[in-house]
Amino acid sequence: MRWALVKVALAVTTMVVVAFAVPLGLVVKEMARDRAFSNAERQAATIGPVLAITTDRAQLERAVASAETGPGGRIGVHVPAGGKHPAPAEIGSRHAAPADVTAALDLGRASIAPVPGGSSLLQPTAVASGIAVVEVFVPDAELTNGVTTSWVVLAAVGLGLVIGSVAVADRLGTRMVRPAERLARAARDLGRGRLGVRVPEDGPRELRLAASAFNSMADQVVQLLANERELAADLSHRLRTPLTVLRLNAASLGDTQAADQTRSAVAQLEREVDQIIRTAREQKAQTRQAAAAAGCDAAEVIRERMAFWSALAEDEGRTVRIAGADRPVRVPVARPELAAALDAMLGNVFRHTPEGTAFAVDVHNAEDAVIVLVSDAGPGIADPDAALRRGHGGGGDGSTGLGLDIVRRLAESTGGDVRLGRSVLGGTEVRVWLALDGPVRPVRRRGHRLRRTLGTRRRRAAARTGSRAESRAESDAHSRTESSGAGARADSPADPRADARAGARAVEQADAHTDARTTTHGA
């Protein structure tokens, strides 16, 4: 494609240059010729007044000598016979043939006659004895004076235009070809098993769409492989119980040859199942690493989590705003980690601000980083630096808590950071800076195990809370079904927004319970 664009640009520019340069070169040549004969006419005009006064040879020779502006021998006067000249007189240099002079006399106006070495301008002039002819010789050098230089300049300009157009076409072709080459290279790498390969979404719009589709496909492939390997490990693990029973039964068969063969087969089967489980777990870990290295679409994750939290926001009368999430924004973090960080920040907003408080989530895609802003209209944080140092807020005020540590670790894993400040809404603004090209380095701090344990407890508490709520709902539904009898009408399907509200409240309650336990432990 690149060379095709270069060839097209070369052909088009060459045709344009030829179409303009050739006629312009001919015009320049004609202008040089007209300029030379115009100068010759001015020289001939200086002899005309002298001929009108006298035809004396001496005076005419002095006039011819004074009219010469270049090398001598260019001007000549053909005086007819009569008066003081009983025979035709020739004054000065003569280059034109007598037939050309006679033709000029018969024509009665200026004419040009080709002569060896150039051309002669023949200008008839009336004198007392008849019609005299003033001849001015114009050499070929004056007819083409400056033409060669002009043609060289035109050729240089045309060549420059051709080279410039080829260079521009090459740059444009490179801009179009490189994303396509990266896409093809990524497709080959993905086919060879490199699940972490992704394509930058740049270049023309069509190639950006293709890169986005490829990244989505690769994410889906990674997710499908992870699900498949998890399913394989789970199914293999389920075989342990029947294998154990089979092994115990085989042990009670006695000492016959058939019993020994059965026990040997059961042992071999147990080893194969263990190998399947180990292989599935190793491949699952590799798949997770590939997913983390590949990153995710931050805009898609933000839209998904905001759709989850918007149900609870609607119940509490909160105004929600999302900006910058309408186009793909790739970040070098795993999708679950980014979702957990967003849940932590949004959970802090719901937990530490009154009902009806507005909040917003903005994402900005800079050249070297992606910035995620979570802001609210709450009371704010009295000491943001202390909140960042401790990893939790200083009480009921503000919109931060234990989840800040999750957000900070996520940002620092990309080489970025987290900053707290005052938002345009009047409350707290959490600015998460995710570096696109920063080094991925582990962050070790005191209390890491405690925070990780607390995060695990939080998730387990949320799961237990959600499970208990689901169990109570099922029990109530079962009781209502039994009491309604055979003619009772079936319940309508559950509202998905109600499920989202219940899940959000469960997460919020689990976070609050975990924070309370952490505060008590710290005290």
PDB file of C-alpha atoms in Angstrom, residues 291-522:
ATOM      1  CA  ALA A 291      -4.768 -10.668  30.740  1.00  0.00           C
ATOM      2  CA  ALA A 292      -2.995  -8.342  33.174  1.00  0.00           C
ATOM      3  CA  ALA A 293      -0.215  -7.611  30.672  1.00  0.00           C
ATOM      4  CA  ALA A 294      -2.710  -6.965  27.887  1.00  0.00           C
ATOM      5  CA  GLY A 295      -4.663  -4.406  29.901  1.00  0.00           C
ATOM      6  CA  CYS A 296      -8.284  -3.534  29.334  1.00  0.00           C
ATOM      7  CA  ASP A 297     -10.605  -0.856  28.037  1.00  0.00           C
ATOM      8  CA  ALA A 298     -11.031   1.601  30.908  1.00  0.00           C
ATOM      9  CA  ALA A 299     -14.049   3.237  29.282  1.00  0.00           C
ATOM     10  CA  GLU A 300     -15.888  -0.078  29.050  1.00  0.00           C
ATOM     11  CA  VAL A 301     -15.098  -0.946  32.687  1.00  0.00           C
ATOM     12  CA  ILE A 302     -16.257   2.503  33.833  1.00  0.00           C
ATOM     13  CA  ARG A 303     -19.528   2.181  31.931  1.00  0.00           C
ATOM     14  CA  GLU A 304     -20.112  -1.281  33.379  1.00  0.00           C
ATOM     15  CA  ARG A 305     -19.428  -0.287  37.002  1.00  0.00           C
ATOM     16  CA  MET A 306     -21.397   2.943  36.714  1.00  0.00           C
ATOM     17  CA  ALA A 307     -24.357   0.967  35.400  1.00  0.00           C
ATOM     18  CA  PHE A 308     -24.061  -1.201  38.519  1.00  0.00           C
ATOM     19  CA  TRP A 309     -23.849   1.726  40.977  1.00  0.00           C
ATOM     20  CA  SER A 310     -26.389   3.935  39.199  1.00  0.00           C
ATOM     21  CA  ALA A 311     -29.247   1.799  40.531  1.00  0.00           C
ATOM     22  CA  LEU A 312     -28.299   2.621  44.136  1.00  0.00           C
ATOM     23  CA  ALA A 313     -27.641   6.247  43.152  1.00  0.00           C
ATOM     24  CA  GLU A 314     -31.161   6.487  41.759  1.00  0.00           C
ATOM     25  CA  ASP A 315     -32.618   5.164  45.011  1.00  0.00           C
ATOM     26  CA  GLU A 316     -30.655   7.734  47.034  1.00  0.00           C
ATOM     27  CA  GLY A 317     -31.477  10.622  44.684  1.00  0.00           C
ATOM     28  CA  ARG A 318     -27.903  11.189  43.545  1.00  0.00           C
ATOM     29  CA  THR A 319     -27.053  12.908  40.265  1.00  0.00           C
ATOM     30  CA  VAL A 320     -24.512  10.895  38.263  1.00  0.00           C
ATOM     31  CA  ARG A 321     -22.325  12.186  35.418  1.00  0.00           C
ATOM     32  CA  ILE A 322     -19.902  10.256  33.191  1.00  0.00           C
ATOM     33  CA  ALA A 323     -17.482  11.960  30.790  1.00  0.00           C
ATOM     34  CA  GLY A 324     -14.843  10.622  28.407  1.00  0.00           C
ATOM     35  CA  ALA A 325     -16.097   7.019  28.465  1.00  0.00           C
ATOM     36  CA  ASP A 326     -17.703   7.121  25.023  1.00  0.00           C
ATOM     37  CA  ARG A 327     -14.568   5.933  23.208  1.00  0.00           C
ATOM     38  CA  PRO A 328     -12.047   3.113  23.872  1.00  0.00           C
ATOM     39  CA  VAL A 329      -9.293   3.966  26.374  1.00  0.00           C
ATOM     40  CA  ARG A 330      -6.672   1.237  26.843  1.00  0.00           C
ATOM     41  CA  VAL A 331      -4.874   1.023  30.199  1.00  0.00           C
ATOM     42  CA  PRO A 332      -2.083  -1.411  31.212  1.00  0.00           C
ATOM     43  CA  VAL A 333      -3.995  -3.005  34.100  1.00  0.00           C
ATOM     44  CA  ALA A 334      -6.185  -6.075  34.365  1.00  0.00           C
ATOM     45  CA  ARG A 335      -9.913  -5.645  34.095  1.00  0.00           C
ATOM     46  CA  PRO A 336     -10.762  -7.117  37.547  1.00  0.00           C
ATOM     47  CA  GLU A 337      -8.208  -4.860  39.258  1.00  0.00           C
ATOM     48  CA  LEU A 338      -9.583  -1.723  37.617  1.00  0.00           C
ATOM     49  CA  ALA A 339     -13.138  -2.759  38.457  1.00  0.00           C
ATOM     50  CA  ALA A 340     -12.148  -3.339  42.094  1.00  0.00           C
ATOM     51  CA  ALA A 341     -10.500   0.098  42.288  1.00  0.00           C
ATOM     52  CA  LEU A 342     -13.575   1.795  40.816  1.00  0.00           C
ATOM     53  CA  ASP A 343     -15.843  -0.068  43.230  1.00  0.00           C
ATOM     54  CA  ALA A 344     -13.644   1.058  46.117  1.00  0.00           C
ATOM     55  CA  MET A 345     -13.817   4.736  45.105  1.00  0.00           C
ATOM     56  CA  LEU A 346     -17.538   4.688  44.342  1.00  0.00           C
ATOM     57  CA  GLY A 347     -18.233   2.776  47.543  1.00  0.00           C
ATOM     58  CA  ASN A 348     -16.443   5.523  49.491  1.00  0.00           C
ATOM     59  CA  VAL A 349     -18.690   8.112  47.842  1.00  0.00           C
ATOM     60  CA  PHE A 350     -21.850   6.295  48.930  1.00  0.00           C
ATOM     61  CA  ARG A 351     -20.504   5.531  52.388  1.00  0.00           C
ATOM     62  CA  HIS A 352     -19.067   8.926  53.365  1.00  0.00           C
ATOM     63  CA  THR A 353     -21.422  11.414  51.684  1.00  0.00           C
ATOM     64  CA  PRO A 354     -25.079  12.141  52.495  1.00  0.00           C
ATOM     65  CA  GLU A 355     -27.872  10.846  50.306  1.00  0.00           C
ATOM     66  CA  GLY A 356     -28.620  13.114  47.352  1.00  0.00           C
ATOM     67  CA  THR A 357     -24.943  14.085  46.940  1.00  0.00           C
ATOM     68  CA  ALA A 358     -23.959  14.257  43.277  1.00  0.00           C
ATOM     69  CA  PHE A 359     -20.824  12.568  41.968  1.00  0.00           C
ATOM     70  CA  ALA A 360     -19.054  12.207  38.625  1.00  0.00           C
ATOM     71  CA  VAL A 361     -16.519   9.939  36.925  1.00  0.00           C
ATOM     72  CA  ASP A 362     -14.288  11.413  34.205  1.00  0.00           C
ATOM     73  CA  VAL A 363     -11.608   9.717  32.136  1.00  0.00           C
ATOM     74  CA  HIS A 364      -8.968  11.658  30.184  1.00  0.00           C
ATOM     75  CA  ASN A 365      -6.673  10.000  27.654  1.00  0.00           C
ATOM     76  CA  ALA A 366      -3.370  11.925  27.602  1.00  0.00           C
ATOM     77  CA  GLU A 367      -0.330  11.142  25.485  1.00  0.00           C
ATOM     78  CA  ASP A 368       1.543   9.209  28.177  1.00  0.00           C
ATOM     79  CA  ALA A 369      -1.129   8.466  30.763  1.00  0.00           C
ATOM     80  CA  VAL A 370      -4.821   7.881  31.396  1.00  0.00           C
ATOM     81  CA  ILE A 371      -6.367   9.947  34.194  1.00  0.00           C
ATOM     82  CA  VAL A 372      -9.488   8.750  36.006  1.00  0.00           C
ATOM     83  CA  LEU A 373     -11.263  11.344  38.164  1.00  0.00           C
ATOM     84  CA  VAL A 374     -13.897  10.421  40.742  1.00  0.00           C
ATOM     85  CA  SER A 375     -15.379  13.573  42.282  1.00  0.00           C
ATOM     86  CA  ASP A 376     -18.322  14.269  44.551  1.00  0.00           C
ATOM     87  CA  ALA A 377     -20.184  17.196  46.073  1.00  0.00           C
ATOM     88  CA  GLY A 378     -19.746  15.992  49.653  1.00  0.00           C
ATOM     89  CA  PRO A 379     -18.046  17.698  52.612  1.00  0.00           C
ATOM     90  CA  GLY A 380     -14.553  16.789  51.415  1.00  0.00           C
ATOM     91  CA  ILE A 381     -11.498  15.512  53.322  1.00  0.00           C
ATOM     92  CA  ALA A 382      -9.910  17.658  56.004  1.00  0.00           C
ATOM     93  CA  ASP A 383      -6.376  16.253  55.545  1.00  0.00           C
ATOM     94  CA  PRO A 384      -5.899  14.463  52.188  1.00  0.00           C
ATOM     95  CA  ASP A 385      -2.187  13.792  52.786  1.00  0.00           C
ATOM     96  CA  ALA A 386      -2.886  12.052  56.066  1.00  0.00           C
ATOM     97  CA  ALA A 387      -5.625  10.018  54.424  1.00  0.00           C
ATOM     98  CA  LEU A 388      -3.202   8.864  51.745  1.00  0.00           C
ATOM     99  CA  ARG A 389      -0.485   8.049  54.288  1.00  0.00           C
ATOM    100  CA  ARG A 390      -2.745   6.005  56.541  1.00  0.00           C
ATOM    101  CA  GLY A 391      -4.682   4.367  53.704  1.00  0.00           C
ATOM    102  CA  HIS A 392      -8.026   5.320  55.284  1.00  0.00           C
ATOM    103  CA  GLY A 393     -10.000   8.429  56.077  1.00  0.00           C
ATOM    104  CA  GLY A 394      -9.949  10.320  59.297  1.00  0.00           C
ATOM    105  CA  GLY A 395     -13.500   9.571  60.386  1.00  0.00           C
ATOM    106  CA  GLY A 396     -16.892  10.186  58.921  1.00  0.00           C
ATOM    107  CA  ASP A 397     -15.938  13.179  56.797  1.00  0.00           C
ATOM    108  CA  GLY A 398     -14.591  12.885  53.292  1.00  0.00           C
ATOM    109  CA  SER A 399     -15.033  10.317  50.596  1.00  0.00           C
ATOM    110  CA  THR A 400     -12.111   7.973  51.122  1.00  0.00           C
ATOM    111  CA  GLY A 401     -11.492   4.879  53.141  1.00  0.00           C
ATOM    112  CA  LEU A 402      -9.647   1.614  53.126  1.00  0.00           C
ATOM    113  CA  GLY A 403     -10.241   1.271  49.386  1.00  0.00           C
ATOM    114  CA  LEU A 404      -7.681   4.015  48.702  1.00  0.00           C
ATOM    115  CA  ASP A 405      -4.926   1.467  49.215  1.00  0.00           C
ATOM    116  CA  ILE A 406      -6.369  -0.681  46.417  1.00  0.00           C
ATOM    117  CA  VAL A 407      -6.504   2.353  44.137  1.00  0.00           C
ATOM    118  CA  ARG A 408      -2.981   3.431  45.041  1.00  0.00           C
ATOM    119  CA  ARG A 409      -1.489   0.000  44.404  1.00  0.00           C
ATOM    120  CA  LEU A 410      -3.243  -0.123  41.046  1.00  0.00           C
ATOM    121  CA  ALA A 411      -1.850   3.267  39.998  1.00  0.00           C
ATOM    122  CA  GLU A 412       1.666   2.594  41.278  1.00  0.00           C
ATOM    123  CA  SER A 413       1.794  -0.729  39.419  1.00  0.00           C
ATOM    124  CA  THR A 414       1.780   1.292  36.181  1.00  0.00           C
ATOM    125  CA  GLY A 415       4.228   3.946  37.391  1.00  0.00           C
ATOM    126  CA  GLY A 416       1.460   6.428  38.232  1.00  0.00           C
ATOM    127  CA  ASP A 417       0.051   7.748  41.482  1.00  0.00           C
ATOM    128  CA  VAL A 418      -3.109   8.835  43.313  1.00  0.00           C
ATOM    129  CA  ARG A 419      -3.884  12.382  44.410  1.00  0.00           C
ATOM    130  CA  LEU A 420      -6.661  13.816  46.544  1.00  0.00           C
ATOM    131  CA  GLY A 421      -7.970  17.332  46.157  1.00  0.00           C
ATOM    132  CA  ARG A 422     -10.992  19.591  45.984  1.00  0.00           C
ATOM    133  CA  SER A 423     -13.360  18.830  43.123  1.00  0.00           C
ATOM    134  CA  VAL A 424     -15.310  21.303  41.007  1.00  0.00           C
ATOM    135  CA  LEU A 425     -18.461  19.932  42.650  1.00  0.00           C
ATOM    136  CA  GLY A 426     -17.207  21.172  46.013  1.00  0.00           C
ATOM    137  CA  GLY A 427     -16.274  17.849  47.592  1.00  0.00           C
ATOM    138  CA  THR A 428     -13.437  15.388  47.200  1.00  0.00           C
ATOM    139  CA  GLU A 429     -11.686  14.551  43.948  1.00  0.00           C
ATOM    140  CA  VAL A 430      -9.679  11.322  43.634  1.00  0.00           C
ATOM    141  CA  ARG A 431      -7.277  11.627  40.705  1.00  0.00           C
ATOM    142  CA  VAL A 432      -5.883   8.266  39.555  1.00  0.00           C
ATOM    143  CA  TRP A 433      -2.911   8.626  37.197  1.00  0.00           C
ATOM    144  CA  LEU A 434      -2.328   5.422  35.158  1.00  0.00           C
ATOM    145  CA  ALA A 435       0.949   5.709  33.241  1.00  0.00           C
ATOM    146  CA  LEU A 436       0.894   4.105  29.797  1.00  0.00           C
ATOM    147  CA  ASP A 437       4.662   3.623  29.407  1.00  0.00           C
ATOM    148  CA  GLY A 438       5.727   3.616  33.050  1.00  0.00           C
ATOM    149  CA  PRO A 439       7.669   0.748  34.636  1.00  0.00           C
ATOM    150  CA  VAL A 440       5.611  -1.892  36.350  1.00  0.00           C
ATOM    151  CA  ARG A 441       7.246  -2.234  39.750  1.00  0.00           C
ATOM    152  CA  PRO A 442       6.044  -3.937  42.907  1.00  0.00           C
ATOM    153  CA  VAL A 443       5.080  -1.623  45.741  1.00  0.00           C
ATOM    154  CA  ARG A 444       5.915  -2.884  49.205  1.00  0.00           C
ATOM    155  CA  ARG A 445       4.750  -1.090  52.313  1.00  0.00           C
ATOM    156  CA  ARG A 446       4.086  -1.916  55.902  1.00  0.00           C
ATOM    157  CA  GLY A 447       0.740  -3.421  56.565  1.00  0.00           C
ATOM    158  CA  HIS A 448       0.463  -4.943  53.105  1.00  0.00           C
ATOM    159  CA  ARG A 449      -0.669  -8.318  54.417  1.00  0.00           C
ATOM    160  CA  LEU A 450      -3.149  -6.677  56.747  1.00  0.00           C
ATOM    161  CA  ARG A 451      -4.689  -4.651  53.930  1.00  0.00           C
ATOM    162  CA  ARG A 452      -4.795  -7.653  51.644  1.00  0.00           C
ATOM    163  CA  THR A 453      -6.453  -9.700  54.369  1.00  0.00           C
ATOM    164  CA  LEU A 454      -8.934  -6.916  55.004  1.00  0.00           C
ATOM    165  CA  GLY A 455      -9.732  -6.733  51.303  1.00  0.00           C
ATOM    166  CA  THR A 456     -10.301 -10.486  51.230  1.00  0.00           C
ATOM    167  CA  ARG A 457     -12.518 -10.262  54.294  1.00  0.00           C
ATOM    168  CA  ARG A 458     -14.466  -7.464  52.648  1.00  0.00           C
ATOM    169  CA  ARG A 459     -15.149  -9.502  49.557  1.00  0.00           C
ATOM    170  CA  ARG A 460     -16.106 -12.557  51.611  1.00  0.00           C
ATOM    171  CA  ALA A 461     -18.405 -10.455  53.783  1.00  0.00           C
ATOM    172  CA  ALA A 462     -20.064  -9.028  50.678  1.00  0.00           C
ATOM    173  CA  ALA A 463     -20.503 -12.513  49.275  1.00  0.00           C
ATOM    174  CA  ARG A 464     -21.963 -13.801  52.560  1.00  0.00           C
ATOM    175  CA  THR A 465     -24.288 -10.810  52.784  1.00  0.00           C
ATOM    176  CA  GLY A 466     -25.458 -11.288  49.202  1.00  0.00           C
ATOM    177  CA  SER A 467     -25.869 -15.040  49.752  1.00  0.00           C
ATOM    178  CA  ARG A 468     -27.919 -14.519  52.914  1.00  0.00           C
ATOM    179  CA  ALA A 469     -30.116 -11.965  51.129  1.00  0.00           C
ATOM    180  CA  GLU A 470     -30.615 -14.379  48.251  1.00  0.00           C
ATOM    181  CA  SER A 471     -31.398 -17.246  50.627  1.00  0.00           C
ATOM    182  CA  ARG A 472     -33.959 -15.154  52.490  1.00  0.00           C
ATOM    183  CA  ALA A 473     -35.563 -14.124  49.207  1.00  0.00           C
ATOM    184  CA  GLU A 474     -35.751 -17.748  48.042  1.00  0.00           C
ATOM    185  CA  SER A 475     -37.206 -18.862  51.384  1.00  0.00           C
ATOM    186  CA  ASP A 476     -39.852 -16.137  51.286  1.00  0.00           C
ATOM    187  CA  ALA A 477     -40.731 -16.988  47.710  1.00  0.00           C
ATOM    188  CA  HIS A 478     -40.968 -20.687  48.581  1.00  0.00           C
ATOM    189  CA  SER A 479     -43.225 -19.935  51.550  1.00  0.00           C
ATOM    190  CA  ARG A 480     -45.471 -17.742  49.441  1.00  0.00           C
ATOM    191  CA  THR A 481     -45.666 -20.455  46.777  1.00  0.00           C
ATOM    192  CA  GLU A 482     -46.636 -23.142  49.275  1.00  0.00           C
ATOM    193  CA  SER A 483     -49.280 -20.958  50.924  1.00  0.00           C
ATOM    194  CA  SER A 484     -50.851 -19.906  47.656  1.00  0.00           C
ATOM    195  CA  GLY A 485     -52.033 -23.449  46.733  1.00  0.00           C
ATOM    196  CA  ALA A 486     -52.407 -25.049  43.344  1.00  0.00           C
ATOM    197  CA  GLY A 487     -54.382 -22.153  41.857  1.00  0.00           C
ATOM    198  CA  ALA A 488     -51.937 -19.446  42.949  1.00  0.00           C
ATOM    199  CA  ARG A 489     -50.356 -17.294  40.296  1.00  0.00           C
ATOM    200  CA  ALA A 490     -46.558 -17.573  39.707  1.00  0.00           C
ATOM    201  CA  ASP A 491     -44.356 -14.663  40.774  1.00  0.00           C
ATOM    202  CA  SER A 492     -43.049 -12.286  38.143  1.00  0.00           C
ATOM    203  CA  PRO A 493     -39.310 -12.374  37.249  1.00  0.00           C
ATOM    204  CA  ALA A 494     -36.940 -10.416  39.440  1.00  0.00           C
ATOM    205  CA  ASP A 495     -36.035  -6.864  38.464  1.00  0.00           C
ATOM    206  CA  PRO A 496     -32.343  -6.700  37.398  1.00  0.00           C
ATOM    207  CA  ARG A 497     -32.060  -3.145  38.718  1.00  0.00           C
ATOM    208  CA  ALA A 498     -33.277  -4.406  42.100  1.00  0.00           C
ATOM    209  CA  ASP A 499     -30.547  -7.065  42.006  1.00  0.00           C
ATOM    210  CA  ALA A 500     -27.988  -4.362  41.254  1.00  0.00           C
ATOM    211  CA  ARG A 501     -29.272  -2.248  44.142  1.00  0.00           C
ATOM    212  CA  ALA A 502     -29.093  -5.219  46.499  1.00  0.00           C
ATOM    213  CA  GLY A 503     -25.561  -6.049  45.381  1.00  0.00           C
ATOM    214  CA  ALA A 504     -24.407  -2.447  45.762  1.00  0.00           C
ATOM    215  CA  ARG A 505     -25.905  -2.238  49.246  1.00  0.00           C
ATOM    216  CA  ALA A 506     -24.265  -5.548  50.151  1.00  0.00           C
ATOM    217  CA  VAL A 507     -20.854  -4.254  49.056  1.00  0.00           C
ATOM    218  CA  GLU A 508     -21.432  -0.987  50.913  1.00  0.00           C
ATOM    219  CA  GLN A 509     -22.477  -2.782  54.110  1.00  0.00           C
ATOM    220  CA  ALA A 510     -19.523  -5.151  53.885  1.00  0.00           C
ATOM    221  CA  ASP A 511     -17.119  -2.233  53.422  1.00  0.00           C
ATOM    222  CA  ALA A 512     -18.622  -0.386  56.379  1.00  0.00           C
ATOM    223  CA  HIS A 513     -18.416  -3.519  58.536  1.00  0.00           C
ATOM    224  CA  THR A 514     -14.782  -4.077  57.525  1.00  0.00           C
ATOM    225  CA  ASP A 515     -13.845  -0.438  58.212  1.00  0.00           C
ATOM    226  CA  ALA A 516     -15.445  -0.653  61.666  1.00  0.00           C
ATOM    227  CA  ARG A 517     -13.474  -3.787  62.488  1.00  0.00           C
ATOM    228  CA  THR A 518     -10.283  -2.146  61.207  1.00  0.00           C
ATOM    229  CA  THR A 519     -10.853   0.952  63.354  1.00  0.00           C
ATOM    230  CA  THR A 520     -11.492  -1.201  66.432  1.00  0.00           C
ATOM    231  CA  HIS A 521      -8.367  -3.226  65.744  1.00  0.00           C
ATOM    232  CA  GLY A 522      -6.269  -0.074  65.316  1.00  0.00           C
TER     233      GLY A 522
END
